[in-house]
mmCIF file of C-alpha atoms in Angstrom:
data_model
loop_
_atom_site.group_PDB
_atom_site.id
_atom_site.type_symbol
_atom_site.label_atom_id
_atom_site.label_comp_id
_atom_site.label_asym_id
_atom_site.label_seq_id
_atom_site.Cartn_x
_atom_site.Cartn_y
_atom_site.Cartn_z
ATOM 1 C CA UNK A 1 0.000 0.000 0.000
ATOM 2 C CA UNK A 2 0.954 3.239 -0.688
ATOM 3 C CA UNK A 3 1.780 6.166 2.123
ATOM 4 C CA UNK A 4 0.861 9.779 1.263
ATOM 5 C CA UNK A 5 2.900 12.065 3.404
ATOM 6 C CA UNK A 6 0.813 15.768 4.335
ATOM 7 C CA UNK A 7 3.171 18.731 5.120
ATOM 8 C CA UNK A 8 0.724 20.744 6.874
ATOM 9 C CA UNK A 9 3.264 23.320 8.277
ATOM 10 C CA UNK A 10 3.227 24.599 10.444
ATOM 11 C CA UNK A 11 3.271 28.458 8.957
ATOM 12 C CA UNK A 12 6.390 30.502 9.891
ATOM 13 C CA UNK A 13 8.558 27.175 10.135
ATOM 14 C CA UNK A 14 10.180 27.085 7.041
ATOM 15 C CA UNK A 15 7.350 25.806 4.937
ATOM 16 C CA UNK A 16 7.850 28.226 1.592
ATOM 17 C CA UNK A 17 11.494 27.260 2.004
ATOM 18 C CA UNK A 18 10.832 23.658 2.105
ATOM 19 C CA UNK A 19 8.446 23.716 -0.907
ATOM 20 C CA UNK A 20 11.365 25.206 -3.181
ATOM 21 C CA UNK A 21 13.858 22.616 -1.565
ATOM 22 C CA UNK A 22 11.421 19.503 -2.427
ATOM 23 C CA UNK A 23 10.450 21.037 -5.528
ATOM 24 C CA UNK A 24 13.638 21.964 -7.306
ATOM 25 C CA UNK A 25 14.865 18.614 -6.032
ATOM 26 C CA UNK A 26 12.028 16.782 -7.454
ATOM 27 C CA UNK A 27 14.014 14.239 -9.443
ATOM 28 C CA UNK A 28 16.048 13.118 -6.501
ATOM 29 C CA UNK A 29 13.434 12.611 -4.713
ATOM 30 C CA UNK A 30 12.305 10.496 -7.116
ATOM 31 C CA UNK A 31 15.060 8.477 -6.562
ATOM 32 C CA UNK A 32 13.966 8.000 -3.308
ATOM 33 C CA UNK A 33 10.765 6.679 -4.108
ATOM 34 C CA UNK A 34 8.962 10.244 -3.376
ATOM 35 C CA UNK A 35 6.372 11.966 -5.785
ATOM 36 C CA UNK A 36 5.977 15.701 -4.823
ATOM 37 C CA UNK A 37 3.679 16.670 -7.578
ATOM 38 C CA UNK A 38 5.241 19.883 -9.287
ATOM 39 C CA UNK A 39 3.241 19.844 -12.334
ATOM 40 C CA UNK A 40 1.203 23.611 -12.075
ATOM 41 C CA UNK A 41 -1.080 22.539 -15.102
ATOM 42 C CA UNK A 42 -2.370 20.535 -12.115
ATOM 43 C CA UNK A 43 -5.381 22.487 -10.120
ATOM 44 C CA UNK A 44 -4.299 21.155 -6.639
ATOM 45 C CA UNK A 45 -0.543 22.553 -7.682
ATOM 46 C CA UNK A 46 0.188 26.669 -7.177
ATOM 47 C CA UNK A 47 3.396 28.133 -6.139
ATOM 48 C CA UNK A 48 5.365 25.073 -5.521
ATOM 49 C CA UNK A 49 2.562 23.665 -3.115
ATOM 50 C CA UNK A 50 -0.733 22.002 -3.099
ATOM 51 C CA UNK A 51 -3.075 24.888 -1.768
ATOM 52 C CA UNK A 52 -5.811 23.969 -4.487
ATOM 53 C CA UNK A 53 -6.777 20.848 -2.466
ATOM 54 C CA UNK A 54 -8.112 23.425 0.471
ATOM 55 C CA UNK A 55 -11.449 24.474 -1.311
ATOM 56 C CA UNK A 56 -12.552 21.044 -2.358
ATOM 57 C CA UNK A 57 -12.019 19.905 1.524
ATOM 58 C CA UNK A 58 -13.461 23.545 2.742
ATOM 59 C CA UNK A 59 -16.144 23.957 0.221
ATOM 60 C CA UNK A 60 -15.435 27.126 0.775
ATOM 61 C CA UNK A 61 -14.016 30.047 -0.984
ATOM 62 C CA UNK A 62 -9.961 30.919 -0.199
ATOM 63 C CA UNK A 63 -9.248 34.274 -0.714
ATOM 64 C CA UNK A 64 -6.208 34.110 -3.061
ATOM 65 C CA UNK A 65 -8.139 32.679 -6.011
ATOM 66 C CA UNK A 66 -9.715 34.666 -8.594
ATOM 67 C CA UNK A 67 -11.213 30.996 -10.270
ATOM 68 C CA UNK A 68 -12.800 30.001 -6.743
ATOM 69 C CA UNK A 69 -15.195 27.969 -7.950
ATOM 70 C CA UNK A 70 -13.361 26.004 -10.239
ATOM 71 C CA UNK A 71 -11.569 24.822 -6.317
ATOM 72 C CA UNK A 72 -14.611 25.015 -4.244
ATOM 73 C CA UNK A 73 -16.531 22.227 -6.505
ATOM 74 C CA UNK A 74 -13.756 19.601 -5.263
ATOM 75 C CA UNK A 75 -12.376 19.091 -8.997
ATOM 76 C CA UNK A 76 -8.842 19.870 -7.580
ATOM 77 C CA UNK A 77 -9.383 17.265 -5.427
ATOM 78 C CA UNK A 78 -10.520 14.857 -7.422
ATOM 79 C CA UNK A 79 -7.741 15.043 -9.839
ATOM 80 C CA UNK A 80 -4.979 14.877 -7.022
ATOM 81 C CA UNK A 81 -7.008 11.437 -5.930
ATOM 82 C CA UNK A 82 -6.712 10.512 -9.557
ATOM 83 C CA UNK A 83 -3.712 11.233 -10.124
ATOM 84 C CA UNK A 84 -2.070 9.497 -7.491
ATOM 85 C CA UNK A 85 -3.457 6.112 -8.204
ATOM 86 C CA UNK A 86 -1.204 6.407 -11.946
ATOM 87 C CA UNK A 87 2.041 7.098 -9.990
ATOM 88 C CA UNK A 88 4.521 4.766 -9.516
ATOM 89 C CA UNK A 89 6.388 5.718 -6.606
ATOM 90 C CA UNK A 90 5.624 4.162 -3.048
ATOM 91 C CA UNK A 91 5.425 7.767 -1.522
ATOM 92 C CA UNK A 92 3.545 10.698 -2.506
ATOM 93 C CA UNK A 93 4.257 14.162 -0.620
ATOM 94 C CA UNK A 94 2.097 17.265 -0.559
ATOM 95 C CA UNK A 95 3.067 20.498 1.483
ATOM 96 C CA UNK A 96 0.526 23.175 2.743
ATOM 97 C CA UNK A 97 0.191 25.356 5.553
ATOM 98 C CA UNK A 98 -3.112 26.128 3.906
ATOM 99 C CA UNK A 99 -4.057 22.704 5.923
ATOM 100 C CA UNK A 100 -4.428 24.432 8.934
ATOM 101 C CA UNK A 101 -7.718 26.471 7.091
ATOM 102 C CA UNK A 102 -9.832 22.686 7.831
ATOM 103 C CA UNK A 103 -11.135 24.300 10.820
ATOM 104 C CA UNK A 104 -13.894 21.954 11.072
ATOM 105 C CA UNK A 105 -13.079 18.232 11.966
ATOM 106 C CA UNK A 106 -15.538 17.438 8.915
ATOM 107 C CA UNK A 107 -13.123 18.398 6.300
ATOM 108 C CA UNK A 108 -10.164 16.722 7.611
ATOM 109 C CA UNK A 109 -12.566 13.535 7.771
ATOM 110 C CA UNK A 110 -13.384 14.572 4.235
ATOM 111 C CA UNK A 111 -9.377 14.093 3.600
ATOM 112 C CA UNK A 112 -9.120 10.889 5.876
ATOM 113 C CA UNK A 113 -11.815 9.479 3.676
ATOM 114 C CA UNK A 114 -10.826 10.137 -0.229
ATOM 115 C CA UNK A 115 -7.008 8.816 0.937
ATOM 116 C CA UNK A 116 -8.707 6.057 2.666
ATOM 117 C CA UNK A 117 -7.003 3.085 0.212
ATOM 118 C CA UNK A 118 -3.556 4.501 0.962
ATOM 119 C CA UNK A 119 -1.487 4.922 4.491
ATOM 120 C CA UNK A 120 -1.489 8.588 5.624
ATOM 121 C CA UNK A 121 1.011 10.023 7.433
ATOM 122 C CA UNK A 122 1.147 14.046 8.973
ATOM 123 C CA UNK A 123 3.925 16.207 9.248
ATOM 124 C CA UNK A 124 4.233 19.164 11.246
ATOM 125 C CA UNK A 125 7.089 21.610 12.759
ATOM 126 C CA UNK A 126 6.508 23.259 15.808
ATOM 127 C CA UNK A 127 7.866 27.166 16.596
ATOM 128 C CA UNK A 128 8.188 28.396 20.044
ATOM 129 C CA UNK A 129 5.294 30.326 20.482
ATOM 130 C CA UNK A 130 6.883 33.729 20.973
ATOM 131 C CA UNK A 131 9.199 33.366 17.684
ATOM 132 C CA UNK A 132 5.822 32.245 16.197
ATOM 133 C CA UNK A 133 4.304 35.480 16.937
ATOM 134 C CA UNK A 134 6.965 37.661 16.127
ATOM 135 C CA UNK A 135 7.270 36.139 12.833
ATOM 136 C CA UNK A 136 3.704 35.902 12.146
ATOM 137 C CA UNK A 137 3.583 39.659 12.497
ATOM 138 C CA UNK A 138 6.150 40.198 9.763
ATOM 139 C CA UNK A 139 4.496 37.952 7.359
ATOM 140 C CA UNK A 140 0.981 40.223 7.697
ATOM 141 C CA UNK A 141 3.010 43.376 7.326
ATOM 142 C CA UNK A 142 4.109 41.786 3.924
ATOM 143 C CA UNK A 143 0.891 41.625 2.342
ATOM 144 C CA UNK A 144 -0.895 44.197 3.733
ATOM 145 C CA UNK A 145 -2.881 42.598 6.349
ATOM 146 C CA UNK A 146 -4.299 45.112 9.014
ATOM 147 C CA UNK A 147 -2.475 43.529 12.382
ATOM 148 C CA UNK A 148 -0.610 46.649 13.636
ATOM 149 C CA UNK A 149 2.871 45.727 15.844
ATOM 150 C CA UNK A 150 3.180 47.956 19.032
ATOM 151 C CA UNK A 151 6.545 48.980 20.142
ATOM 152 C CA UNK A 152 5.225 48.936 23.463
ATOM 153 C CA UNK A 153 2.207 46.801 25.395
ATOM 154 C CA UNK A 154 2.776 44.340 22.783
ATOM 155 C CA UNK A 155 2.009 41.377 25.122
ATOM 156 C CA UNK A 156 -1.478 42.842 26.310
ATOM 157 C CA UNK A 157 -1.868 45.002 22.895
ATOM 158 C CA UNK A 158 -1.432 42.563 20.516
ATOM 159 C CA UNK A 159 -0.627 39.156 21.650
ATOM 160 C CA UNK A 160 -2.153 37.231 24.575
ATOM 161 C CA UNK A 161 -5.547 38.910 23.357
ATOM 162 C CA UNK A 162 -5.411 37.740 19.989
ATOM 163 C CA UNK A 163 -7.999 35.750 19.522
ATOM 164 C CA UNK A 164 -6.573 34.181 16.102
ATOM 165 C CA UNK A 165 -2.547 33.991 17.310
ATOM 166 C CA UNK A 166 -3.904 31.701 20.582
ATOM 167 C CA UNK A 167 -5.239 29.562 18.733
ATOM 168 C CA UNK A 168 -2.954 29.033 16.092
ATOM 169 C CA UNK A 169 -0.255 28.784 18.761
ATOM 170 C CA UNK A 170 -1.647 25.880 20.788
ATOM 171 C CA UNK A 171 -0.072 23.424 19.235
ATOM 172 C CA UNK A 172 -1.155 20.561 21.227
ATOM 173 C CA UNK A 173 -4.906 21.180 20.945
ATOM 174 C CA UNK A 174 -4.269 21.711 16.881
ATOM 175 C CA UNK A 175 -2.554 18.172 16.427
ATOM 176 C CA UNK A 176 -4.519 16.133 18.651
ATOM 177 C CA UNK A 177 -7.529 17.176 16.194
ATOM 178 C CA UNK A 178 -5.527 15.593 13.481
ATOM 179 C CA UNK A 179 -4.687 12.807 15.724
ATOM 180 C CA UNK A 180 -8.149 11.855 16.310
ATOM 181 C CA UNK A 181 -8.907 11.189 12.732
ATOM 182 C CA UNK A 182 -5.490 9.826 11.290
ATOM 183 C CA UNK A 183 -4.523 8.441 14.735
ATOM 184 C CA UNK A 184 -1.500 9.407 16.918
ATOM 185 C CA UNK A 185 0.711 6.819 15.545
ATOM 186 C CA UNK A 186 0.596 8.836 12.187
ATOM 187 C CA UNK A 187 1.709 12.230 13.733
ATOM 188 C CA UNK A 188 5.081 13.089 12.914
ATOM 189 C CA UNK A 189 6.055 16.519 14.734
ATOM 190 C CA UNK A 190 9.351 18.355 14.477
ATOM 191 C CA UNK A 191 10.673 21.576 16.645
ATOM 192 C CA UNK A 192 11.696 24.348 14.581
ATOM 193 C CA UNK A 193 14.811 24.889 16.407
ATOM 194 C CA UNK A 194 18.552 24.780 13.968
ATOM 195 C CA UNK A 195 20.050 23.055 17.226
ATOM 196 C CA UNK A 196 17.388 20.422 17.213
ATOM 197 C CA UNK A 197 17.513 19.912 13.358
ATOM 198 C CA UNK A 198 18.924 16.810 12.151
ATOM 199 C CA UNK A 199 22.513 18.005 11.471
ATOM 200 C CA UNK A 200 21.376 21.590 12.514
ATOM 201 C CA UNK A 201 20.106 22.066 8.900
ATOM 202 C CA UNK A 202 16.103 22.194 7.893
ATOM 203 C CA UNK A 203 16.183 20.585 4.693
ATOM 204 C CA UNK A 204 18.712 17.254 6.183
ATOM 205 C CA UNK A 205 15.939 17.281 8.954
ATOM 206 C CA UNK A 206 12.871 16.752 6.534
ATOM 207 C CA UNK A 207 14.770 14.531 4.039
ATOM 208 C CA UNK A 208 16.019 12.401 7.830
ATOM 209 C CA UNK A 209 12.043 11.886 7.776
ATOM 210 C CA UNK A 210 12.371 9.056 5.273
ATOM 211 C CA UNK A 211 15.700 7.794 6.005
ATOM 212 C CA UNK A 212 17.686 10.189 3.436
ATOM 213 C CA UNK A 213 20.638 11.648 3.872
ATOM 214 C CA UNK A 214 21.731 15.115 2.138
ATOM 215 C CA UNK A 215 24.177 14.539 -0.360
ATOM 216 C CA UNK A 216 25.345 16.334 -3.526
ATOM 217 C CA UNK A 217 23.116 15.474 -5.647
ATOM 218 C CA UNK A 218 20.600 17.705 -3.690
ATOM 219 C CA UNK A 219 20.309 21.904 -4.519
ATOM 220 C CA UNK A 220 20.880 23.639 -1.591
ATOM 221 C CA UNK A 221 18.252 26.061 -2.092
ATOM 222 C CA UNK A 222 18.052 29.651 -0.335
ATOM 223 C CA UNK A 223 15.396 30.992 2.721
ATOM 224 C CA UNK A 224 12.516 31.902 2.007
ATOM 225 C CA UNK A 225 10.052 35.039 3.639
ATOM 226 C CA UNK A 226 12.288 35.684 6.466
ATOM 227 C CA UNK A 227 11.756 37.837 9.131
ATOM 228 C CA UNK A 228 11.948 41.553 8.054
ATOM 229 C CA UNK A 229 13.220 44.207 9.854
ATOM 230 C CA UNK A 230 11.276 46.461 12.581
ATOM 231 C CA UNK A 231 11.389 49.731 10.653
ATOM 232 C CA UNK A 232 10.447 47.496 7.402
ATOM 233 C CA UNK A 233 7.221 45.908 9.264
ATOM 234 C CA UNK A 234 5.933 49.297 10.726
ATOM 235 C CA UNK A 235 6.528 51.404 7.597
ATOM 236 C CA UNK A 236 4.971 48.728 5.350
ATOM 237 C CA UNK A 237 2.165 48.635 8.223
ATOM 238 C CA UNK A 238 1.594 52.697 7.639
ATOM 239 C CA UNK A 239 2.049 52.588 3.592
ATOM 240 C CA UNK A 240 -0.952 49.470 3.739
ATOM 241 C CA UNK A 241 -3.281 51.742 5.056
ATOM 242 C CA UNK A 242 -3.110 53.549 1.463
ATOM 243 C CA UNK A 243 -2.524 50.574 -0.657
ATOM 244 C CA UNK A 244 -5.126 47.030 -1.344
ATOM 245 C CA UNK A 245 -4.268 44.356 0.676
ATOM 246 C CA UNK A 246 -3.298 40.940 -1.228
ATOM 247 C CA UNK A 247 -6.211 38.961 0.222
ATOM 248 C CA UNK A 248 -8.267 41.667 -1.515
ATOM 249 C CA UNK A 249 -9.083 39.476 -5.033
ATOM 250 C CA UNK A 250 -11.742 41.560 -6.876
ATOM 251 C CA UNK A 251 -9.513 44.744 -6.454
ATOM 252 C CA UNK A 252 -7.875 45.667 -9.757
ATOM 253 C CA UNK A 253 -5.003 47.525 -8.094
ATOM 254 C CA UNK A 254 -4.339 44.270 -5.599
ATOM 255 C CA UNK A 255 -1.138 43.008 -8.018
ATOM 256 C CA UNK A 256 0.154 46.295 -8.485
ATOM 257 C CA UNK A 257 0.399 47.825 -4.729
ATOM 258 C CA UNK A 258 1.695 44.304 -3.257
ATOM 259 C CA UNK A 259 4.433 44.517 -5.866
ATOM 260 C CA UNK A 260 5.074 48.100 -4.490
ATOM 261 C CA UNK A 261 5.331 46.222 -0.932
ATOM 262 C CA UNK A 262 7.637 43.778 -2.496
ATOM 263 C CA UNK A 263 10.156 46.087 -3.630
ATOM 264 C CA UNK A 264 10.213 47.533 -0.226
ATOM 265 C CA UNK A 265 10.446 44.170 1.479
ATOM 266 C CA UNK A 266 13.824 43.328 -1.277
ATOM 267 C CA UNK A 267 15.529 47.102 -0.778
ATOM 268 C CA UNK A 268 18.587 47.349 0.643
ATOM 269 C CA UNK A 269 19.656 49.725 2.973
ATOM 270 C CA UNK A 270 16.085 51.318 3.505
ATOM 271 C CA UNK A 271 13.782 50.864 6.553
ATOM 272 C CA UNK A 272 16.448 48.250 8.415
ATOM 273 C CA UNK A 273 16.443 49.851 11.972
ATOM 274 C CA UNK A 274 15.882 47.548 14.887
ATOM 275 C CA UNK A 275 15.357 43.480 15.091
ATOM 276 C CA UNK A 276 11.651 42.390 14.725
ATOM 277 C CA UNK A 277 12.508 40.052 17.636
ATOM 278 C CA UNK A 278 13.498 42.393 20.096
ATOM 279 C CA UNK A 279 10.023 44.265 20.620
ATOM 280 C CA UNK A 280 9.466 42.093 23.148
ATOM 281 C CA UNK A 281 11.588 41.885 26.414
ATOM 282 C CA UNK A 282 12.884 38.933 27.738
ATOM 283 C CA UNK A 283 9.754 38.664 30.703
ATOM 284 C CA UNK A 284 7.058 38.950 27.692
ATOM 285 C CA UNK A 285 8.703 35.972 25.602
ATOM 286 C CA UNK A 286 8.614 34.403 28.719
ATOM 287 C CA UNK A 287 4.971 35.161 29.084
ATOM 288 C CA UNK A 288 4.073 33.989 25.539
ATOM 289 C CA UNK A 289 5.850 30.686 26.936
ATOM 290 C CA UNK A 290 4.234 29.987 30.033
ATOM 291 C CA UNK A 291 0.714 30.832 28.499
ATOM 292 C CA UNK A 292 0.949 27.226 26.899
ATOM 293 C CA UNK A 293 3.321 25.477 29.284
ATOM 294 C CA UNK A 294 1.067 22.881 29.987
ATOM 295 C CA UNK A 295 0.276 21.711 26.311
ATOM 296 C CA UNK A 296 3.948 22.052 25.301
ATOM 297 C CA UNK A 297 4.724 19.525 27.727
ATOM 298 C CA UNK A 298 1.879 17.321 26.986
ATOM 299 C CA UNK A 299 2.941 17.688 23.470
ATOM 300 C CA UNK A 300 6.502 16.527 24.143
ATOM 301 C CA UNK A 301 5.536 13.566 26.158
ATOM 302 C CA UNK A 302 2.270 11.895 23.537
ATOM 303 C CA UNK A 303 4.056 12.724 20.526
ATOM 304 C CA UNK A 304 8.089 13.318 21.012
ATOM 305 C CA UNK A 305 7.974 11.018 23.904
ATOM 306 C CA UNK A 306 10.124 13.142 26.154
ATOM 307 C CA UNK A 307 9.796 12.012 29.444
ATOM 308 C CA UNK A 308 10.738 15.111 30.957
ATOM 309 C CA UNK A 309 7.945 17.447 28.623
ATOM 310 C CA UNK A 310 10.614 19.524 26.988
ATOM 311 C CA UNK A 311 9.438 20.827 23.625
ATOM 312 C CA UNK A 312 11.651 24.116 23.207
ATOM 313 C CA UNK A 313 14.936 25.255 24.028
ATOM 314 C CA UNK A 314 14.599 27.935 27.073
ATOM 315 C CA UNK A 315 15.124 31.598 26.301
ATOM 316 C CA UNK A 316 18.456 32.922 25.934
ATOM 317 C CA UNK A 317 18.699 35.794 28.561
ATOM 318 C CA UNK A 318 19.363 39.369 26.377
ATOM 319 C CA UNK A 319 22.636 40.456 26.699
ATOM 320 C CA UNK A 320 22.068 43.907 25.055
ATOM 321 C CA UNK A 321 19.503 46.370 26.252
ATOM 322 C CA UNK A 322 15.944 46.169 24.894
ATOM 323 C CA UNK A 323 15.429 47.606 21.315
ATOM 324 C CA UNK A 324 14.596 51.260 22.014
ATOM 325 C CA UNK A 325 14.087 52.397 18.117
ATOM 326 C CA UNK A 326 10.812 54.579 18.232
ATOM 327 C CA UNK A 327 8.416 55.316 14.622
ATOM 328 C CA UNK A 328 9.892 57.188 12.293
ATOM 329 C CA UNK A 329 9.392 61.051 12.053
ATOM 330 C CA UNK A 330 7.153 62.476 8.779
ATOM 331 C CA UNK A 331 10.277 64.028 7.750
ATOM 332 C CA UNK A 332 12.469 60.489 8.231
ATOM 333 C CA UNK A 333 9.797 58.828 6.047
ATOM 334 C CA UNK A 334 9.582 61.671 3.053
ATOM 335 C CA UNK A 335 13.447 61.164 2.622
ATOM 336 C CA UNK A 336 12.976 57.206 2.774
ATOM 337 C CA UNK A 337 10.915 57.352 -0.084
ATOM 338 C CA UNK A 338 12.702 59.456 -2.100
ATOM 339 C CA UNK A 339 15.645 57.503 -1.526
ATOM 340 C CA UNK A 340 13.233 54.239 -2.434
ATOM 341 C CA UNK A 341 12.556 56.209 -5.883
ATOM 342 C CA UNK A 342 15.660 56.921 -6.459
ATOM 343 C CA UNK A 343 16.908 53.069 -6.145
ATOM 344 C CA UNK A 344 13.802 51.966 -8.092
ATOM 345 C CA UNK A 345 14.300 54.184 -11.599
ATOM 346 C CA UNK A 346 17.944 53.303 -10.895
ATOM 347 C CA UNK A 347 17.443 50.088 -11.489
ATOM 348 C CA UNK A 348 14.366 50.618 -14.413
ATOM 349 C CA UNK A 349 17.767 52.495 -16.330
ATOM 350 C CA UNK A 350 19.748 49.681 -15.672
ATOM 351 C CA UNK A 351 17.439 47.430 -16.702
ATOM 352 C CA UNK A 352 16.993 49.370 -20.515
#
């Protein structure tokens, strides 16, 4: 019997990154007995993942498709099912943080059941909750999304009240709903952590998930949406409130003003003041930690089976003072974006 592998995240732990790795290195995994379906003529395949499949489990619209309907009828679905019964290879791997939209335990049955004739097996990586956040945040600056960062307050501001960020974070409560309908024993959870990667290296830890071992003939491939900078997130956060979101389909200008945020996110030498990560003190991280203590440690002992409940590495005490980098002034940001002109027909002449 076959064994289809699900990536399902989780988001800010390297998933994009992963997707390029598997899917530039698709022939060597093939090698390996692996089929990660690359082939974007496919409806269930978009951007190197398999986001298409969401809808068809949903039934419900997701809001980076202009086509929804085409995905929301299940056809996606039905051709991955199809699909996989043609290929040859033993194992057949899909990636998608968008797995985390089955909200209701009806659509992951709805999964369970159409891979029902084949053995199922869930991956996941898990992100110490206060890295989670802070990376999170910089992600929704990035495409416009209206979560505002607060130098200050942020635990009681913007965290520990979030409504959406607790319960993405609880990691325990998340798996154990997958658990329950592809069974424990079919879990397979990672911690995000470089010192806890196989061979301190992401892409040697997820290949190490089916006994393969990193070798030349694999492309190293480069990060993916890392963390931007603080000045970066809270400009981008004051420049959305004039621009279209991304998630905002039916608006012509959509394409157009996230490319405008893209070229901010890629400049160099503009908006780089203070580290993302160091909005928060060393107490609130702590905070953010001890909020989900217990489920960490019930995590680490059902599914890592670590006696002792230890999911994360503790917090590494600061050793410089807390970031103290306040907004930038009306005049700071006029000469920013001249400057960010200046770069941008700079390269438009280099270009002709």
């Amino acid at each position: 019997m076959k064994t289809i592998f699900i990536h399902i995240g989780l988001s800010k732990t390297g998933t994009t990154s992963l997707q390029n790795f598997l899917t530039v290195n698709h022939s060597s995994l093939l090698k390996h007995n692996i089929f990660y379906p690359i082939d974007n003529q496919k409806k269930y395949v978009q951007w190197n993942q398999h986001v298409g499949l969401i809808p068809s489990l949903t039934q419900e619209k997701l809001i980076f498709f202009s086509d929804e309907e085409n995905y929301v009828n299940g056809e996606a679905l039905d051709e991955f099912v199809e699909d996989i019964e043609k290929v040859e290879q033993d194992n057949i791997l899909i990636s998608s943080e968008f797995f985390l939209r089955l909200y209701n335990d009806s659509s992951i049955y709805l999964l369970q059941n159409k891979l029902r004739n084949y053995n199922t097996k869930i991956i996941l990586y898990v992100r110490r909750q206060d890295e989670f956040y802070i990376s999170t945040r910089s992600e929704r600056a990035k495409v416009g999304f209206p979560n505002r960062i607060s130098v200050t307050n942020a635990i009681s501001d913007t965290c520990l009240n979030d409504s959406v960020f607790l319960e993405a974070a609880n990691y325990y409560k998340l798996i154990n709903r997958w658990a329950s309908v592809f069974g424990k024993e079919n879990m397979i959870v990672r911690v995000f952590e470089k010192e806890k990667f196989y061979k301190n290296d992401l892409f040697s830890d997820f290949l190490n998930i089916f006994g393969i071992e990193m070798d030349s003939n694999y492309e190293i491939t480069k990060n993916l949406n890392e963390t931007i900078s603080l000045e970066k997130v809270q400009f981008l956060q004051t420049l959305s409130q004039y621009l279209v979101s991304y998630s905002n389909v039916n608006n012509k200008k959509r394409a157009i003003h996230q490319e405008i945020r893209n070229y901010i996110i890629q400049s160099i030498d503009l908006f780089e003041k203070g580290k993302l990560n160091e909005i928060l003190s060393d107490g609130e991280k702590q905070q953010i930690v001890n909020y989900f203590e217990e489920g960490n440690k019930l995590l680490a002992k059902e599914y890592l089976h670590n006696e002792a409940g230890e999911l994360f590495s503790k917090i590494t005490p600061r050793t410089q003072s807390l970031n103290s980098y306040s907004a930038m002034s009306n005049d700071e940001t006029i000469k920013a974006l001249i400057k960010l002109i200046e770069q941008f027909q700079s390269n438009i002449i280099k270009t002709e």
